[in-house]
Short mmCIF file of C-alpha atoms in Angstrom, two decimals:
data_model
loop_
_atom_site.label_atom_id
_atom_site.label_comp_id
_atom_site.label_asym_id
_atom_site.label_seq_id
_atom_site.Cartn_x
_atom_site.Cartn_y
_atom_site.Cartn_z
CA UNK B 185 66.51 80.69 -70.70
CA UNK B 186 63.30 81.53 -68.96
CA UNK B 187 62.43 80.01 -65.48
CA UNK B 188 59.87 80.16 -63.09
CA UNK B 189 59.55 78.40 -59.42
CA UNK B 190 56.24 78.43 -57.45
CA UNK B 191 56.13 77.44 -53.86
CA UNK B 192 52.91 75.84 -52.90
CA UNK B 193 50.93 73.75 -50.53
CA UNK B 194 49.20 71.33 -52.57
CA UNK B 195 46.17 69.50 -50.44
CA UNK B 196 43.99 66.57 -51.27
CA UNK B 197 41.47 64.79 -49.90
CA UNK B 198 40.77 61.05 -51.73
CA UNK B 199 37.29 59.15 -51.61
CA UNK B 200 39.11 56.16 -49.72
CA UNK B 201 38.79 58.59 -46.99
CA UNK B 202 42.44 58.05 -45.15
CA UNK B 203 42.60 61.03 -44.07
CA UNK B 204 44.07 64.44 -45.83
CA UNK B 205 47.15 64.73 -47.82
CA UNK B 206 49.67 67.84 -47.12
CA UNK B 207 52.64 68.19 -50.15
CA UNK B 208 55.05 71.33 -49.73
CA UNK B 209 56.58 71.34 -52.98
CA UNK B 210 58.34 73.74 -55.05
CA UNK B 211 57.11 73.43 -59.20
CA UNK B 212 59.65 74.74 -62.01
CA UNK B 213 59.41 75.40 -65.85
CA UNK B 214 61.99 75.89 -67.72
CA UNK B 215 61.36 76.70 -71.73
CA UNK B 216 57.93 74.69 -70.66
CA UNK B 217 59.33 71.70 -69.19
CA UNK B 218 58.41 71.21 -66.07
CA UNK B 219 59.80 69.97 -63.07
CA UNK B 220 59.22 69.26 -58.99
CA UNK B 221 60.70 68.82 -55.82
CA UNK B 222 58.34 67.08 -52.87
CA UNK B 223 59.58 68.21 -49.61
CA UNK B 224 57.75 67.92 -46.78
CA UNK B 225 54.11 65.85 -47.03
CA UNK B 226 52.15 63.74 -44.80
CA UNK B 227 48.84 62.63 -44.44
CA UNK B 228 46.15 63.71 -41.54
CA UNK B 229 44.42 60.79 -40.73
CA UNK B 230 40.00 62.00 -40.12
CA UNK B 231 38.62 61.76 -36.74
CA UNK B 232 36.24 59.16 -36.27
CA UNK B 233 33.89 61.93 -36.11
CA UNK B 234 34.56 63.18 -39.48
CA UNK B 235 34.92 59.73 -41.18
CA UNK B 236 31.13 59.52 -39.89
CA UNK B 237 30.21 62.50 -41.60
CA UNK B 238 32.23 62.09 -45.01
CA UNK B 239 30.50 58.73 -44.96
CA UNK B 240 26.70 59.90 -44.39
CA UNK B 241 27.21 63.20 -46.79
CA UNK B 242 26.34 60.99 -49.50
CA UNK B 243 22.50 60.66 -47.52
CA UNK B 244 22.75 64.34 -46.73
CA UNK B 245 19.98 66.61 -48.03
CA UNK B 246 20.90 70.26 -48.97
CA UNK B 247 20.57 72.30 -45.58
CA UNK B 248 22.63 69.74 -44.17
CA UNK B 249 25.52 69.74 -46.75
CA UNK B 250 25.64 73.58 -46.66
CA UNK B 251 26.38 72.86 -42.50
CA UNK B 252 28.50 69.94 -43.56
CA UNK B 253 30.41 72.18 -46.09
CA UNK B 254 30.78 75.21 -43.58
CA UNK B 255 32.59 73.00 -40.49
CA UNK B 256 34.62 71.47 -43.35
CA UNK B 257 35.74 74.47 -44.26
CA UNK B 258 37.40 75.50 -40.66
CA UNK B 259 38.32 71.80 -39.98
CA UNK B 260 40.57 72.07 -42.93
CA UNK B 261 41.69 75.25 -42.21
CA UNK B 262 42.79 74.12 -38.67
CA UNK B 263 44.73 71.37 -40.85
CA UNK B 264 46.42 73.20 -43.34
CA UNK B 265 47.49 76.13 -40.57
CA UNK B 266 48.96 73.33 -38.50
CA UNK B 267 51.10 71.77 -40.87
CA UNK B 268 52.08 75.14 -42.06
CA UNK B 269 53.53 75.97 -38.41
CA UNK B 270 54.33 72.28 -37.64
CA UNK B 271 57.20 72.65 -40.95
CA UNK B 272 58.05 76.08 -40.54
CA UNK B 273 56.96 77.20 -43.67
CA UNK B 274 57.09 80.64 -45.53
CA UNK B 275 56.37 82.48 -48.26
CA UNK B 276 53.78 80.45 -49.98
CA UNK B 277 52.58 81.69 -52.92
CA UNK B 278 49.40 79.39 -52.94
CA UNK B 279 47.67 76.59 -51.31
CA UNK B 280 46.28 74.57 -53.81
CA UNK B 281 43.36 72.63 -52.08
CA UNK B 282 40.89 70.21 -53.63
CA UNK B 283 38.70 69.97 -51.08
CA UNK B 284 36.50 66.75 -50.47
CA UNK B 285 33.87 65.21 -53.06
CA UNK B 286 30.73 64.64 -51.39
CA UNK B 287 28.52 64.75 -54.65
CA UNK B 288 29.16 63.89 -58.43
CA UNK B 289 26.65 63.29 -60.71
CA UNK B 290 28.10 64.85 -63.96
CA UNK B 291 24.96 63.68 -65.92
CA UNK B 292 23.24 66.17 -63.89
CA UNK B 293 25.99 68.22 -63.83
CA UNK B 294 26.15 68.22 -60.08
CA UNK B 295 29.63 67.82 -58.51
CA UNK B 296 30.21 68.99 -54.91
CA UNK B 297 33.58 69.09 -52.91
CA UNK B 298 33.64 70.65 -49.73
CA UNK B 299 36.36 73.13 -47.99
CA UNK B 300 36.50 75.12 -50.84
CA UNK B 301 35.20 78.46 -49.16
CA UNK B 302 36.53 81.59 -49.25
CA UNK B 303 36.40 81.35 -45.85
CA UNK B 304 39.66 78.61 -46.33
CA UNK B 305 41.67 81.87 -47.54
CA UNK B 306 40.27 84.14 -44.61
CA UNK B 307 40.87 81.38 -41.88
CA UNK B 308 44.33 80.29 -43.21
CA UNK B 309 45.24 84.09 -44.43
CA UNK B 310 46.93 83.08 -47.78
CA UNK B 311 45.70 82.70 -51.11
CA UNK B 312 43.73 79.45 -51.75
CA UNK B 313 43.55 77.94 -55.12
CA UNK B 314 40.37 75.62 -55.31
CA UNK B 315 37.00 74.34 -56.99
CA UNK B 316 38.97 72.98 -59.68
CA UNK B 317 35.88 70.30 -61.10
CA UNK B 318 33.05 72.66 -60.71
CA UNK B 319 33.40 74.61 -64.17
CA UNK B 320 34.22 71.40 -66.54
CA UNK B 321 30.68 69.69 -65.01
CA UNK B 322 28.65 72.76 -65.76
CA UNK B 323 29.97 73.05 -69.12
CA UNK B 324 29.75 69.01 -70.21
CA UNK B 325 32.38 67.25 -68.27
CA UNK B 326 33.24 64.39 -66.51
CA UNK B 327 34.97 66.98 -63.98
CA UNK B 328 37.52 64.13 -63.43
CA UNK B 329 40.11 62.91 -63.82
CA UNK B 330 41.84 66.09 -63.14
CA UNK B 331 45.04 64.82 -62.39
CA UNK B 332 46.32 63.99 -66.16
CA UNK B 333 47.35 67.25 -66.93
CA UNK B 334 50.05 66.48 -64.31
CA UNK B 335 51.17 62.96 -65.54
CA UNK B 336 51.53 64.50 -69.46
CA UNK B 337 53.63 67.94 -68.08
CA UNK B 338 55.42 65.89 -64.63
CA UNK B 339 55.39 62.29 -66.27
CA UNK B 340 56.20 62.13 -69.82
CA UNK B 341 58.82 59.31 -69.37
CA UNK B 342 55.43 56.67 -68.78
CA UNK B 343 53.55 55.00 -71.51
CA UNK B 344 50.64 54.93 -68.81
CA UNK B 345 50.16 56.57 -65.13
CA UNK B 346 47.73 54.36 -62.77
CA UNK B 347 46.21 55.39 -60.00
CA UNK B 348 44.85 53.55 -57.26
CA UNK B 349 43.23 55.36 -54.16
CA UNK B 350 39.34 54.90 -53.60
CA UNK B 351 39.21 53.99 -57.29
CA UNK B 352 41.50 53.29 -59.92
CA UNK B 353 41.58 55.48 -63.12
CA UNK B 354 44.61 55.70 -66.05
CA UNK B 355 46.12 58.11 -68.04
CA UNK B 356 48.22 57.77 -71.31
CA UNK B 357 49.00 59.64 -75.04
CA UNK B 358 46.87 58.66 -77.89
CA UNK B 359 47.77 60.77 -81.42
CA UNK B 360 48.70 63.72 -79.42
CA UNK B 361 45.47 63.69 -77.04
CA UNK B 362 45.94 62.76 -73.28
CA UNK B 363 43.47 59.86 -72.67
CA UNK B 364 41.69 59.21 -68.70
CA UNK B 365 39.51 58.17 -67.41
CA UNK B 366 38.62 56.01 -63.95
CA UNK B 367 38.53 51.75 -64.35
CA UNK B 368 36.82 50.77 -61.41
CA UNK B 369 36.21 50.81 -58.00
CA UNK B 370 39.46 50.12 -55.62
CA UNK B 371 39.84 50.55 -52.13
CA UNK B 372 36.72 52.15 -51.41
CA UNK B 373 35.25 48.46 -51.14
CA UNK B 374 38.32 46.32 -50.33
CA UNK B 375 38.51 49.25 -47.14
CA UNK B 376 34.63 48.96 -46.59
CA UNK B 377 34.88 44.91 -45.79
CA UNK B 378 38.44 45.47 -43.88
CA UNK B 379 36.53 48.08 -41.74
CA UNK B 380 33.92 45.17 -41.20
CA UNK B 381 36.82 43.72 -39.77
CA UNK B 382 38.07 46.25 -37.14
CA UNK B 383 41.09 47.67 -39.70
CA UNK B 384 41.00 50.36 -41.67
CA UNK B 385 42.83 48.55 -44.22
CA UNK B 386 43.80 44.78 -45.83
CA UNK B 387 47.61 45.81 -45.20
CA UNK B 388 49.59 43.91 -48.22
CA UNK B 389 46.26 42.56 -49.42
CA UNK B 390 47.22 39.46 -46.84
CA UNK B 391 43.30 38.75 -46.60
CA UNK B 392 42.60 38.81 -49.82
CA UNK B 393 45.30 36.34 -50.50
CA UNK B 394 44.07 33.74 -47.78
CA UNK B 395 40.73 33.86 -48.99
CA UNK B 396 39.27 32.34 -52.41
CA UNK B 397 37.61 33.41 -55.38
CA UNK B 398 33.99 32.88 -55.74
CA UNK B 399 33.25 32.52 -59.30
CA UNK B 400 29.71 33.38 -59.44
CA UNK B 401 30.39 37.05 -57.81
CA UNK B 402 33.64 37.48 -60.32
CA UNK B 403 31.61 37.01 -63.37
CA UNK B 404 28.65 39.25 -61.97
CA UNK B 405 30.84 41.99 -61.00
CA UNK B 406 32.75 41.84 -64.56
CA UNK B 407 29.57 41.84 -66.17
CA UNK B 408 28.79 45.39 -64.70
CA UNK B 409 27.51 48.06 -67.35
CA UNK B 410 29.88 50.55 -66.26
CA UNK B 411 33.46 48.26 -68.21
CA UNK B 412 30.74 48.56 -71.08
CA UNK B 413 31.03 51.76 -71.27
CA UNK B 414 33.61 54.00 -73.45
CA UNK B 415 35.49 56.98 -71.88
CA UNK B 416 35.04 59.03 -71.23
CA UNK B 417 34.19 58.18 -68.20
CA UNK B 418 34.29 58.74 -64.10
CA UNK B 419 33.01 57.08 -60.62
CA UNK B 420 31.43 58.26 -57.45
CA UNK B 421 30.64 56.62 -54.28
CA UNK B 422 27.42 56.39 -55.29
CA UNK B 423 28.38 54.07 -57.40
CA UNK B 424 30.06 52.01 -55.34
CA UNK B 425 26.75 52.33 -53.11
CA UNK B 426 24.24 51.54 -55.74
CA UNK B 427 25.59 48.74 -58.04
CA UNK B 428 28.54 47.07 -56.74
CA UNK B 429 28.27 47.02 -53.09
CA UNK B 430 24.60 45.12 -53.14
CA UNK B 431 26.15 42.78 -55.35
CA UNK B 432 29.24 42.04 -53.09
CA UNK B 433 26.46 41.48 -50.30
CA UNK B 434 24.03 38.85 -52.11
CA UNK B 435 26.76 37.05 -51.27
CA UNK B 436 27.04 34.79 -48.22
CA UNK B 437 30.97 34.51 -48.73
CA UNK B 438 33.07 35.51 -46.12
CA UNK B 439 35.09 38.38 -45.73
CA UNK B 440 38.32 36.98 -46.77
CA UNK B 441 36.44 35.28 -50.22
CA UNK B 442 35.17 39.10 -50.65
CA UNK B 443 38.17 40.28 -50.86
CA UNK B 444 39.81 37.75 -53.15
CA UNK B 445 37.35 38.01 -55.41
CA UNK B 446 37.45 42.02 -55.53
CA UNK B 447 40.98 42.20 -55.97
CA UNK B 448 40.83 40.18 -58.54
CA UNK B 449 38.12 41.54 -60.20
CA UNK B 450 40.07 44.77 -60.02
CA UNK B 451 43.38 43.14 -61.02
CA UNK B 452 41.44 41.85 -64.24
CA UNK B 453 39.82 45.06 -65.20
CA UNK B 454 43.06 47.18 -65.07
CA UNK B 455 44.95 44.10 -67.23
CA UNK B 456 42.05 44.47 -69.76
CA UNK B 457 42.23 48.17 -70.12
CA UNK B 458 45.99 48.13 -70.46
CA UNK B 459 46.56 45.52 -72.79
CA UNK B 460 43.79 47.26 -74.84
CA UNK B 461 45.58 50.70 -75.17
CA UNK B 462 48.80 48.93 -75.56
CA UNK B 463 50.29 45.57 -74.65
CA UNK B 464 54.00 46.41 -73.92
CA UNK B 465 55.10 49.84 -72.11
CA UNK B 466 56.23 50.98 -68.69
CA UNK B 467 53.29 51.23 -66.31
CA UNK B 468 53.63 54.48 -62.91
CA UNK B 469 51.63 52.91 -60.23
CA UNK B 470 50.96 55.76 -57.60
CA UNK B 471 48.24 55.89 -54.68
CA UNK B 472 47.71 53.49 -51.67
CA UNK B 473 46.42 50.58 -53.74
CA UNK B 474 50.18 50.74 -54.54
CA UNK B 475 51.15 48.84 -51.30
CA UNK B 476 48.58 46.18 -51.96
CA UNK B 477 51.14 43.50 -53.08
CA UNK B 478 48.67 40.89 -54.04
CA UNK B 479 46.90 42.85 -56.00
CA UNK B 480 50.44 44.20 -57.65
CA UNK B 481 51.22 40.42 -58.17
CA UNK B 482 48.02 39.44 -59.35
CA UNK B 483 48.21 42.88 -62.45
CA UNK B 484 52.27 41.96 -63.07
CA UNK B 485 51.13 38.13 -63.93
CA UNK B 486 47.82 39.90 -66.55
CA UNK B 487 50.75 42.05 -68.04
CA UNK B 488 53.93 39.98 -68.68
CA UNK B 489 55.43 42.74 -71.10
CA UNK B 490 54.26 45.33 -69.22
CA UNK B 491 57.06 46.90 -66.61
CA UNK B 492 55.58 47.75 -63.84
CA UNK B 493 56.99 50.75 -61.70
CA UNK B 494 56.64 51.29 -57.94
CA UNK B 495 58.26 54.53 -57.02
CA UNK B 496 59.66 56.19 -53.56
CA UNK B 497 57.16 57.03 -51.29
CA UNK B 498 56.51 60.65 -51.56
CA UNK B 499 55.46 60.17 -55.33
CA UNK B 500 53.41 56.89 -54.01
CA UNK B 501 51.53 58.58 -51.43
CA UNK B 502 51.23 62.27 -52.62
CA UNK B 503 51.06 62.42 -56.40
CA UNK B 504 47.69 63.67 -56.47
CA UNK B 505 48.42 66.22 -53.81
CA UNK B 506 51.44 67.00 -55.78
CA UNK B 507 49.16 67.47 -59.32
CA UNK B 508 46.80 69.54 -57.48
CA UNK B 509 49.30 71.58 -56.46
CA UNK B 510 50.41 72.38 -60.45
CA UNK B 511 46.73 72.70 -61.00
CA UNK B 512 46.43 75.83 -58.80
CA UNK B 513 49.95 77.09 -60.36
CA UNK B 514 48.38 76.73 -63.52
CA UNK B 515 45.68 78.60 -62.85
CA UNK B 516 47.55 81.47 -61.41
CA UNK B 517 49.21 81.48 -64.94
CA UNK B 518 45.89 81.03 -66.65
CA UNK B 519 46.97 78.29 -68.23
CA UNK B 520 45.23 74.99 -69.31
CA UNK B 521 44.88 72.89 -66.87
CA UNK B 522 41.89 70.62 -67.63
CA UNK B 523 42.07 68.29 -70.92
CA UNK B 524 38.42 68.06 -73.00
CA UNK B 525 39.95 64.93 -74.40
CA UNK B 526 40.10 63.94 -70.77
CA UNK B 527 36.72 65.02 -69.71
CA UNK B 528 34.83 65.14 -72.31
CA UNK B 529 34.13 68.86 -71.74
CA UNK B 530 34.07 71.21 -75.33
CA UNK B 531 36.88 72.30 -74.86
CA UNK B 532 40.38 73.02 -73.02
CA UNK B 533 39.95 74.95 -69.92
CA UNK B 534 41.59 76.75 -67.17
CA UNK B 535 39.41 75.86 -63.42
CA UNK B 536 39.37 76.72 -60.23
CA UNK B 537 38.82 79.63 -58.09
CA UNK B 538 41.51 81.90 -56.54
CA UNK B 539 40.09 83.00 -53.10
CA UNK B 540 42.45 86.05 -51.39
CA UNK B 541 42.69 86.31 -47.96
#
């Protein structure tokens, strides 16, 4: 019996912008099954200064991105370095680092994270695994969803993994071909009208419950081209920037009614992809749209067959830090580790960049 343990940093940085998830965890394969321990993880909440920033990059023209990219670069490093001393840990034999998307327009085949420098690996002085979506854009890609390569080898036991962080996007079998691709926007609008309100977050989705749905806005953002479209498939803020934020704001609603509509909107778009693929299974909810209990109530009511499983905390909070962490193991094994059927790219691939101090 053949095994093999990696112990890695994996590090991820989501477009709801809550700051920067840090998973220690230690990735096995046995006779290639696959298996994980998350020890220690937390999320680094941004600086106001740097929430600025990560908000404007989308604005930024290229001089300014190439600064932006640079004092990215040592911010992280400054991160990673600190939770490395803060936890005692030794002996890594990667950090596996996604960096932060700034840019992605895969019909252009433009996609842009920051922090992925080999400066990361000089600053930090251990190998840094990174640039994973880079290579699938220029050759066809989506360049996301990345992470389900992780759900088919660390989540078999699921009919369907859902994610939702900044936006929601599923993963599930079909005839032997992993099938992803992202649903629709999440928190980064429900965040963008709490932030209107002084919080960086509608905790529970408690103001999206008080409020109402306006009917008008529903139907309008339903009727969006983008739930017309076939995967595969993938979102960007500029997205969220360009079609469905001026159409949450031709509306005089309040914040509250905002929210209840979104969340419903969302609740209904997830129900109608899942019920599509297939109408009875057991659903892995992971990311911070997770804790949003009306929005959980509102999807369990669309899927009455459907189980729906919430699970501990580490797995809620740092999945994708987790999956990005067997990315970069992959990739030192060079290994597959992005999924055509997932991307639409020509073919399997193995990504990223392996940057030695």
């Amino acid at each position: 019996m053949k095994s093999e343990n990696y112990n890695v940093l994996g590090v991820m940085s989501g477009t709801s912008m809550d700051g920067i998830d840090l998973a220690h965890v230690t990735l096995s394969v046995t006779n290639n099954k696959w298996s994980y321990a998350i020890h220690e993880a937390e999320t680094v909440p941004y600086p106001d200064e740097w929430v600025v920033r990560l908000k404007e990059a989308v604005n930024y023209n290229e001089d300014a991105l190439l600064v932006l990219d640079d004092d990215y670069t040592i911010f992280l490093a400054g991160v990673i370095s600190s939770f490395i001393i803060k936890h005692s840990l030794n002996d890594l034999d990667a950090v596996c680092s996604h960096g932060h998307t700034v840019l992605h327009q895969p019909k252009k085949r433009i996609t842009l994270q920051i922090g992925n420098k080999p400066t990361l690996a000089k600053l930090t002085g251990l190998k840094i695994i990174c640039n994973f979506r880079i290579q699938d854009v220029q050759m066809g890609g989506q360049g996301a969803p990345l992470v389900p390569v992780g759900d088919r080898l660390l989540f078999s036991d699921y009919d369907f993994c859902l994610n939702l962080g900044g936006f929601s996007n599923i993963s599930f079998e079909d005839i032997g071909n992993r099938i992803a691709y992202d649903i629709s926007p999440v928190n980064t609008v429900l965040n963008f009208y709490a932030n209107q309100l002084g919080l960086p977050y509608d905790n529970g989705g408690a103001i999206a419950r008080s409020g109402s749905v306006v009917p008008f806005l529903l139907d309008a953002l339903n009727g969006l081209d983008y739930y017309k479209k076939s995967y595969p498939k993938s979102l960007g803020f500029e997205y969220v920037r360009d079609a469905v934020l001026p159409l949450m704001e031709e509306s005089s609603a309040g914040i509250p009614e905002k929210l209840r509509t979104f969340t419903t909107h969302v609740a209904m778009q997830l129900a109608k992809e899942i019920l599509t693929i297939k109408p009875a299974g057991k659903l892995l909810i992971t990311g911070g749209g997770a804790y949003n209990s009306f929005l959980i109530d509102q999807l369990k009511t669309m899927l009455p067959d459907v189980a729906v499983v919430i699970p501990d905390d580490k797995t809620i909070q740092f999945k994708e830090a987790l999956i990005f962490a067997l990315l970069g193991v992959l990739k030192l094994k060079d290994e597959i580790n992005v999924l055509a059927s997932v991307t639409g790219a020509p073919n399997n691939h193995c990504s990223g960049y392996i940057f030695e101090p």
